[in-house]
Tab-separated table of C-alpha atoms in Angstrom:
chain	number	residue	atom	x	y	z
D	1129	GLU	CA	96.825	57.260	155.867
D	1130	VAL	CA	99.369	56.306	153.268
D	1131	GLN	CA	102.239	58.760	153.005
D	1132	LEU	CA	105.205	58.701	150.661
D	1133	VAL	CA	107.879	61.371	151.013
D	1134	GLU	CA	110.714	61.588	148.501
D	1135	SER	CA	114.041	63.232	149.198
D	1136	GLY	CA	117.550	63.365	147.802
D	1137	GLY	CA	117.039	65.260	144.581
D	1138	GLY	CA	119.167	68.167	143.508
D	1139	LEU	CA	121.530	69.532	140.895
D	1140	VAL	CA	124.296	67.276	139.659
D	1141	GLN	CA	126.743	67.371	136.758
D	1142	PRO	CA	126.556	64.828	133.943
D	1143	GLY	CA	128.263	61.635	135.044
D	1144	GLY	CA	127.478	62.293	138.672
D	1145	SER	CA	125.379	60.340	141.138
D	1146	LEU	CA	122.424	60.857	143.433
D	1147	ARG	CA	120.521	58.609	145.783
D	1148	LEU	CA	116.811	59.225	146.141
D	1149	SER	CA	114.876	58.059	149.170
D	1150	CYS	CA	111.170	57.518	149.718
D	1151	ALA	CA	109.961	57.260	153.292
D	1152	ALA	CA	106.745	55.269	153.463
D	1153	SER	CA	104.109	55.049	156.161
D	1154	GLY	CA	100.477	54.061	156.604
D	1155	PHE	CA	100.693	50.589	155.084
D	1156	THR	CA	102.606	47.343	155.419
D	1157	PHE	CA	105.590	48.410	153.352
D	1158	SER	CA	107.226	44.998	153.108
D	1159	THR	CA	104.242	43.370	151.386
D	1160	TYR	CA	103.737	45.876	148.571
D	1161	ALA	CA	105.502	46.460	145.313
D	1162	MET	CA	106.906	49.950	144.833
D	1163	SER	CA	107.946	51.941	141.809
D	1164	TRP	CA	109.868	55.029	140.777
D	1165	ILE	CA	108.247	57.113	138.054
D	1166	ARG	CA	109.567	60.344	136.567
D	1167	GLN	CA	108.301	63.289	134.580
D	1168	ALA	CA	110.680	65.395	132.528
D	1169	PRO	CA	109.836	69.045	131.797
D	1170	GLY	CA	106.982	69.214	129.310
D	1171	LYS	CA	106.825	65.435	129.044
D	1172	GLY	CA	104.540	62.696	130.255
D	1173	LEU	CA	105.103	60.218	133.026
D	1174	GLU	CA	107.779	57.583	132.473
D	1175	TRP	CA	108.112	54.423	134.520
D	1176	VAL	CA	111.692	54.075	135.774
D	1177	SER	CA	111.912	51.043	138.041
D	1178	PHE	CA	109.962	48.525	140.086
D	1179	ILE	CA	110.641	46.341	143.092
D	1180	ASN	CA	108.278	43.758	144.544
D	1181	SER	CA	107.847	42.233	147.984
D	1182	VAL	CA	110.603	39.673	147.434
D	1183	ALA	CA	112.975	42.274	145.962
D	1184	ASP	CA	112.635	41.279	142.325
D	1185	THR	CA	113.398	44.329	140.202
D	1186	ASN	CA	112.831	45.723	136.737
D	1187	TYR	CA	114.144	48.825	134.987
D	1188	ALA	CA	113.331	50.932	131.999
D	1189	ASP	CA	115.830	50.400	129.198
D	1190	SER	CA	116.885	54.028	129.478
D	1191	VAL	CA	118.270	53.513	132.994
D	1192	LYS	CA	119.440	49.886	133.001
D	1193	GLY	CA	123.000	49.563	134.189
D	1194	ARG	CA	122.958	53.025	135.728
D	1195	PHE	CA	120.138	53.011	138.297
D	1196	THR	CA	119.519	50.577	141.139
D	1197	ILE	CA	116.270	50.287	143.065
D	1198	SER	CA	116.330	48.852	146.564
D	1199	LYS	CA	114.374	48.909	149.791
D	1200	ASP	CA	114.940	48.649	153.508
D	1201	ASN	CA	111.891	47.032	155.068
D	1202	ALA	CA	113.065	47.795	158.598
D	1203	LYS	CA	113.142	51.502	157.749
D	1204	ASN	CA	110.077	51.481	155.466
D	1205	THR	CA	112.212	53.231	152.891
D	1206	LEU	CA	112.597	52.852	149.140
D	1207	TYR	CA	115.771	53.976	147.379
D	1208	LEU	CA	116.914	54.778	143.882
D	1209	GLN	CA	120.655	54.942	143.388
D	1210	MET	CA	121.349	56.889	140.206
D	1211	ASN	CA	124.824	56.747	138.685
D	1212	SER	CA	126.278	58.059	135.437
D	1213	LEU	CA	123.548	60.648	135.250
D	1214	LYS	CA	122.699	62.229	131.919
D	1215	PRO	CA	120.931	65.502	131.111
D	1216	GLU	CA	117.974	63.485	129.847
D	1217	ASP	CA	117.516	62.128	133.371
D	1218	THR	CA	116.378	65.593	134.446
D	1219	ALA	CA	112.875	65.156	135.818
D	1220	VAL	CA	110.702	65.155	138.871
D	1221	TYR	CA	111.020	61.712	140.410
D	1222	TYR	CA	108.075	60.176	142.219
D	1223	CYS	CA	107.840	57.048	144.298
D	1224	ALA	CA	104.573	55.175	144.160
D	1225	LYS	CA	102.940	52.364	146.074
D	1226	LEU	CA	101.543	49.721	143.746
D	1227	LEU	CA	98.316	47.781	144.080
D	1228	TYR	CA	97.939	44.999	141.530
D	1229	TRP	CA	100.740	46.535	139.466
D	1230	GLU	CA	99.173	49.975	139.261
D	1231	PRO	CA	100.107	52.995	141.381
D	1232	ASP	CA	97.484	53.881	143.928
D	1233	TYR	CA	99.490	56.372	146.020
D	1234	TRP	CA	102.207	58.816	145.018
D	1235	GLY	CA	104.722	60.928	146.806
D	1236	GLN	CA	105.097	64.645	146.169
D	1237	GLY	CA	108.150	64.189	143.978
D	1238	THR	CA	111.746	65.356	144.152
D	1239	GLN	CA	113.488	67.364	141.440
D	1240	VAL	CA	116.599	65.967	139.796
D	1241	THR	CA	118.493	68.303	137.481
D	1242	VAL	CA	121.500	67.047	135.532
D	1243	SER	CA	123.428	69.918	134.006
D	1244	SER	CA	126.945	71.236	133.645
């Protein structure tokens, strides 16, 4: 079955960096688009970034210039490099497999807390 397992979250000070990973299995990783989606405390889901099978990317305006999505097809792993972190980036971050541009599978999420 499809499995997505996020890791790399934690507590970081404003201005710091984290790299999130999402280990994927149960599908042909290289052929599917993937996305990072986050949910801040008490808030709804917010799309963060997208990468397709040919490594085209898109970002939410709130993270452009600070976050970078990438993937390693050989490792079946999706990454989100987060730099210049702000308190408003505090959220649970989920990776999701996309099917026709909509998420059909989600990971369990990893908590990112940005605080001094």
